[in-house]
């Protein structure tokens, strides 16, 4: 199993392509691949967030924190990338981005999901479940 996710593999390949002085077309194609694969993350994150919150208040707070971090990243990320590029080179910027993706993957790996509670479809099923539980 590869230690980096499928979303990060094109970015790592792009960093390697730049270090090895691959043709620009290869780097551009890999950058496009990074963009396409990263589009899967947002819907998955939106679906996962409600399952992690334990109350409506916690979900609201999580949504606010998530939006704040995401939109701050839209501003801060490119600014840091620009400064890093100004003081170093393209390889360093791609390497730093790959490290950021790895850090993100490590943080995601620390999320532990609760087992889903069984859902009862209707009152009849609920009543049967309650009767069964009383018999035990």
Rosetta silent file (secondary structure, phi, psi, omega in degrees, C-alpha in Angstrom):
SEQUENCE: XXXXXXXXXXXXXXXXXXXXXXXXXXXXXXXXXXXXXXXXXXXXXXXXXXXXXXXXXXXXXXXXXXXXXXXXXXXXXXXXXXXXXXXXXXXXXXXXXXXXXXXXXXXXXXXXXXXXXXXXXXXXXXXXXXXXXXXX
SCORE:     score description
SCORE:     0.000 S_00000001
   1 L     0.000  135.901 -179.019    0.000    0.000    0.000 S_00000001
   2 L   -74.779  136.479 -177.532    1.302    3.440   -0.931 S_00000001
   3 L   -72.149   -8.262  177.125    1.915    5.730    2.086 S_00000001
   4 L  -117.091  152.978 -175.192    0.284    8.690    0.338 S_00000001
   5 L   -72.770  167.208  179.485   -3.312    8.952   -0.806 S_00000001
   6 H   -64.507  -26.928  177.121   -4.486    8.787   -4.395 S_00000001
   7 H   -70.811  -32.410 -175.537   -5.144   12.538   -4.211 S_00000001
   8 H   -88.180  -20.626 -177.392   -1.527   13.212   -3.219 S_00000001
   9 H   -60.039  -44.160  177.461    0.162   10.859   -5.670 S_00000001
  10 H   -63.114  -35.841  178.889   -0.180   13.181   -8.709 S_00000001
  11 H   -65.735  -43.731  177.881    1.228   16.066   -6.636 S_00000001
  12 H   -63.330  -40.368  178.027    4.186   13.959   -5.543 S_00000001
  13 H   -64.326  -38.002  177.773    4.678   12.869   -9.159 S_00000001
  14 H   -64.572  -40.914  177.960    4.583   16.527  -10.259 S_00000001
  15 H   -62.291  -43.463  178.511    7.241   17.399   -7.669 S_00000001
  16 H   -65.151  -40.254  179.761    9.419   14.543   -8.902 S_00000001
  17 H   -61.809  -39.001  178.984    8.824   15.584  -12.540 S_00000001
  18 H   -68.039  -44.594  179.918   10.001   19.116  -11.758 S_00000001
  19 H   -60.919  -37.760 -178.763   13.090   17.892   -9.898 S_00000001
  20 L   -85.821    6.784  179.815   13.935   15.609  -12.828 S_00000001
  21 L    57.304   45.417  176.961   13.367   18.479  -15.312 S_00000001
  22 L   -69.202  161.666  177.911   10.529   16.695  -17.102 S_00000001
  23 L   -59.009  149.681 -178.264    8.822   18.510  -19.976 S_00000001
  24 H   -58.416  -33.562 -179.528    6.380   21.222  -18.921 S_00000001
  25 H   -59.407  -40.516  179.293    3.487   19.290  -20.484 S_00000001
  26 H   -62.623  -45.910 -179.598    4.031   16.457  -17.984 S_00000001
  27 H   -63.373  -43.427  179.373    3.991   18.871  -15.050 S_00000001
  28 H   -63.168  -43.084  178.885    0.846   20.602  -16.369 S_00000001
  29 H   -62.894  -40.499  177.978   -0.957   17.289  -16.879 S_00000001
  30 H   -67.714  -35.642  176.620   -0.040   16.207  -13.363 S_00000001
  31 H   -65.358  -39.163  176.454   -1.238   19.552  -11.978 S_00000001
  32 H   -64.308  -40.810  178.690   -4.559   19.047  -13.769 S_00000001
  33 H   -62.656  -38.653  176.272   -4.768   15.551  -12.303 S_00000001
  34 H   -60.919  -45.222 -179.515   -4.213   16.987   -8.800 S_00000001
  35 H   -62.300  -45.044 -178.652   -7.062   19.443   -9.371 S_00000001
  36 H   -64.596  -46.671 -178.070   -9.435   16.769  -10.640 S_00000001
  37 H   -69.192  -29.021 -179.783   -8.710   14.318   -7.827 S_00000001
  38 H   -74.019  -15.992  178.877   -8.980   17.010   -5.160 S_00000001
  39 H   -67.584  -17.849  178.884  -12.553   17.765   -6.283 S_00000001
  40 H   -76.051  -24.568 -173.954  -13.656   14.543   -4.583 S_00000001
  41 H   -65.632  -45.263 -174.932  -12.559   15.836   -1.178 S_00000001
  42 H   -59.596  -50.198  178.133  -15.177   18.595   -0.712 S_00000001
  43 H   -63.104  -37.116  178.622  -18.294   16.387   -1.099 S_00000001
  44 H   -65.200  -41.431  178.184  -16.732   13.713    1.115 S_00000001
  45 H   -63.494  -43.230  179.882  -15.919   16.292    3.772 S_00000001
  46 H   -63.903  -34.595  178.552  -19.452   17.702    3.628 S_00000001
  47 H   -75.834  -32.064 -176.657  -20.916   14.217    4.061 S_00000001
  48 H   -79.148  -35.378 -173.939  -18.583   13.301    6.924 S_00000001
  49 H   -55.039  -46.530  179.605  -18.945   16.444    9.043 S_00000001
  50 H   -63.825  -27.320  179.510  -22.527   15.782   10.258 S_00000001
  51 H   -76.229  -19.810  179.606  -21.574   12.270   11.360 S_00000001
  52 H   -86.430  -26.265 -178.947  -18.776   13.639   13.549 S_00000001
  53 L   -78.928  142.134 -178.660  -20.931   16.212   15.353 S_00000001
  54 L   -99.962   -9.632  179.159  -22.856   15.016   18.380 S_00000001
  55 L  -150.520  162.450  177.529  -25.409   17.847   18.551 S_00000001
  56 H   -60.567  -35.728  179.017  -26.867   20.507   16.265 S_00000001
  57 H   -65.590  -40.740  178.715  -24.853   23.168   18.111 S_00000001
  58 H   -66.329  -37.583  178.204  -21.643   21.208   17.577 S_00000001
  59 H   -65.518  -42.220  178.236  -22.477   20.784   13.882 S_00000001
  60 H   -62.276  -43.943  178.950  -23.047   24.535   13.521 S_00000001
  61 H   -64.155  -40.228  179.476  -19.731   25.271   15.240 S_00000001
  62 H   -65.317  -39.956  177.804  -17.948   22.691   13.066 S_00000001
  63 H   -63.672  -41.664  179.088  -19.418   24.233    9.898 S_00000001
  64 H   -64.201  -47.674  179.967  -18.276   27.712   10.959 S_00000001
  65 H   -61.555  -43.520 -179.589  -14.765   26.498   11.814 S_00000001
  66 H   -61.100  -46.707  179.928  -14.565   24.506    8.573 S_00000001
  67 H   -64.555  -41.765 -179.727  -15.647   27.472    6.438 S_00000001
  68 H   -61.783  -46.672 -179.677  -13.303   29.860    8.228 S_00000001
  69 H   -65.678  -42.187 -178.953  -10.304   27.582    7.764 S_00000001
  70 H   -62.556  -48.507 -176.919  -11.209   26.829    4.140 S_00000001
  71 H   -73.278  -30.528  173.486  -11.620   30.468    3.105 S_00000001
  72 H   -65.516  -36.764  177.913   -8.548   31.579    5.054 S_00000001
  73 H   -64.423  -32.514  176.800   -6.659   28.890    3.162 S_00000001
  74 H   -62.642  -31.124  179.504   -7.765   30.366   -0.158 S_00000001
  75 H   -90.938  -49.216 -173.137   -5.956   33.562    0.798 S_00000001
  76 H   -71.486  -39.510 -177.213   -3.085   32.339    2.971 S_00000001
  77 H   -57.641  -55.791  177.841   -2.089   29.304    0.872 S_00000001
  78 H   -62.925  -33.928  178.724   -1.254   31.172   -2.331 S_00000001
  79 H   -64.076  -45.590  178.071    0.368   33.977   -0.335 S_00000001
  80 H   -63.686  -42.063  178.065    2.686   31.512    1.411 S_00000001
  81 H   -60.220  -41.860  178.938    3.346   29.787   -1.928 S_00000001
  82 H   -64.674  -43.679  178.498    4.239   33.111   -3.547 S_00000001
  83 H   -64.873  -43.366  179.316    6.605   34.085   -0.739 S_00000001
  84 H   -62.060  -40.142  178.107    8.189   30.634   -0.777 S_00000001
  85 H   -66.961  -36.003  179.991    8.656   30.858   -4.544 S_00000001
  86 H   -66.206  -32.362 -177.065   10.189   34.328   -4.218 S_00000001
  87 H  -101.563   -5.375 -179.688   12.812   33.108   -1.744 S_00000001
  88 L  -138.447 -133.642 -178.625   13.421   29.611   -3.169 S_00000001
  89 L  -139.176  176.738 -176.472   12.532   27.667   -6.321 S_00000001
  90 H   -62.118  -39.430 -179.697    9.659   25.716   -7.897 S_00000001
  91 H   -59.509  -41.333 -179.931   10.898   22.387   -6.532 S_00000001
  92 H   -65.246  -40.488  179.496   10.739   23.716   -2.975 S_00000001
  93 H   -63.659  -47.110  178.304    7.181   25.008   -3.497 S_00000001
  94 H   -63.649  -40.826  177.702    5.993   21.661   -4.869 S_00000001
  95 H   -62.170  -43.449  178.929    7.801   19.832   -2.071 S_00000001
  96 H   -64.392  -37.751  177.986    6.218   22.073    0.582 S_00000001
  97 H   -66.191  -41.492  177.281    2.795   21.498   -0.985 S_00000001
  98 H   -62.346  -41.195  177.463    3.349   17.734   -0.961 S_00000001
  99 H   -63.188  -40.274  178.177    4.341   17.917    2.725 S_00000001
 100 H   -62.401  -40.584  176.428    1.167   19.925    3.440 S_00000001
 101 H   -64.543  -41.056  177.980   -0.917   17.230    1.732 S_00000001
 102 H   -62.960  -41.822  177.400    0.843   14.534    3.769 S_00000001
 103 H   -61.596  -42.767  178.302    0.162   16.461    6.979 S_00000001
 104 H   -60.600  -43.825  179.059   -3.488   16.765    5.952 S_00000001
 105 H   -63.632  -39.112  177.964   -3.689   13.020    5.297 S_00000001
 106 H   -64.074  -40.202  178.734   -2.145   12.292    8.705 S_00000001
 107 H   -66.444  -39.577  177.468   -4.722   14.535   10.390 S_00000001
 108 H   -65.574  -34.190  179.541   -7.541   12.808    8.513 S_00000001
 109 H   -66.413  -21.161  179.769   -6.194    9.420    9.596 S_00000001
 110 L   -81.160   -9.306  179.753   -6.660   10.490   13.232 S_00000001
 111 L   -75.266  126.791  177.974  -10.435   10.877   12.791 S_00000001
 112 L  -112.251  126.271 -178.811  -12.294    8.005   14.433 S_00000001
 113 L   -89.958  143.297  171.478  -15.854    7.343   13.389 S_00000001
 114 L   -79.532  152.449  174.976  -18.550    6.098   15.741 S_00000001
 115 L   -68.217  136.922 -179.186  -20.456    3.042   14.676 S_00000001
 116 L   -67.167  143.264  176.806  -23.748    4.119   13.108 S_00000001
 117 L   -78.429  140.758  179.116  -26.846    3.549   15.171 S_00000001
 118 L   -65.785  138.173  179.800  -29.341    1.194   13.574 S_00000001
 119 L  -100.907  133.365  176.722  -32.287    3.060   12.103 S_00000001
 120 L   -95.212  129.675 -172.815  -35.777    1.705   12.507 S_00000001
 121 L   -70.888  -35.254 -178.287  -37.883    2.253    9.426 S_00000001
 122 L  -152.756  179.810 -177.346  -41.328    2.640   10.988 S_00000001
 123 H   -64.311  -36.528 -179.421  -43.353    2.382   14.184 S_00000001
 124 H   -61.165  -45.091  177.940  -44.077   -1.312   13.682 S_00000001
 125 H   -63.938  -39.519  178.927  -40.364   -2.103   13.555 S_00000001
 126 H   -63.752  -41.892 -179.902  -39.769    0.098   16.601 S_00000001
 127 H   -67.028  -39.090  177.268  -42.496   -1.680   18.522 S_00000001
 128 H   -64.979  -40.270  178.546  -41.102   -5.099   17.562 S_00000001
 129 H   -64.648  -40.545  179.937  -37.619   -4.022   18.644 S_00000001
 130 H   -65.975  -42.542  177.606  -38.959   -2.750   21.979 S_00000001
 131 H   -62.929  -41.526  179.180  -40.820   -6.026   22.610 S_00000001
 132 H   -63.795  -40.316  179.907  -37.719   -8.033   21.760 S_00000001
 133 H   -66.066  -35.676  179.639  -35.614   -5.930   24.115 S_00000001
 134 H   -69.609  -30.837 -179.988  -38.103   -6.466   26.981 S_00000001
 135 H   -68.834  -25.167 -178.330  -37.959  -10.225   26.499 S_00000001
 136 L   -77.053    0.000    0.000  -34.210  -10.179   27.062 S_00000001
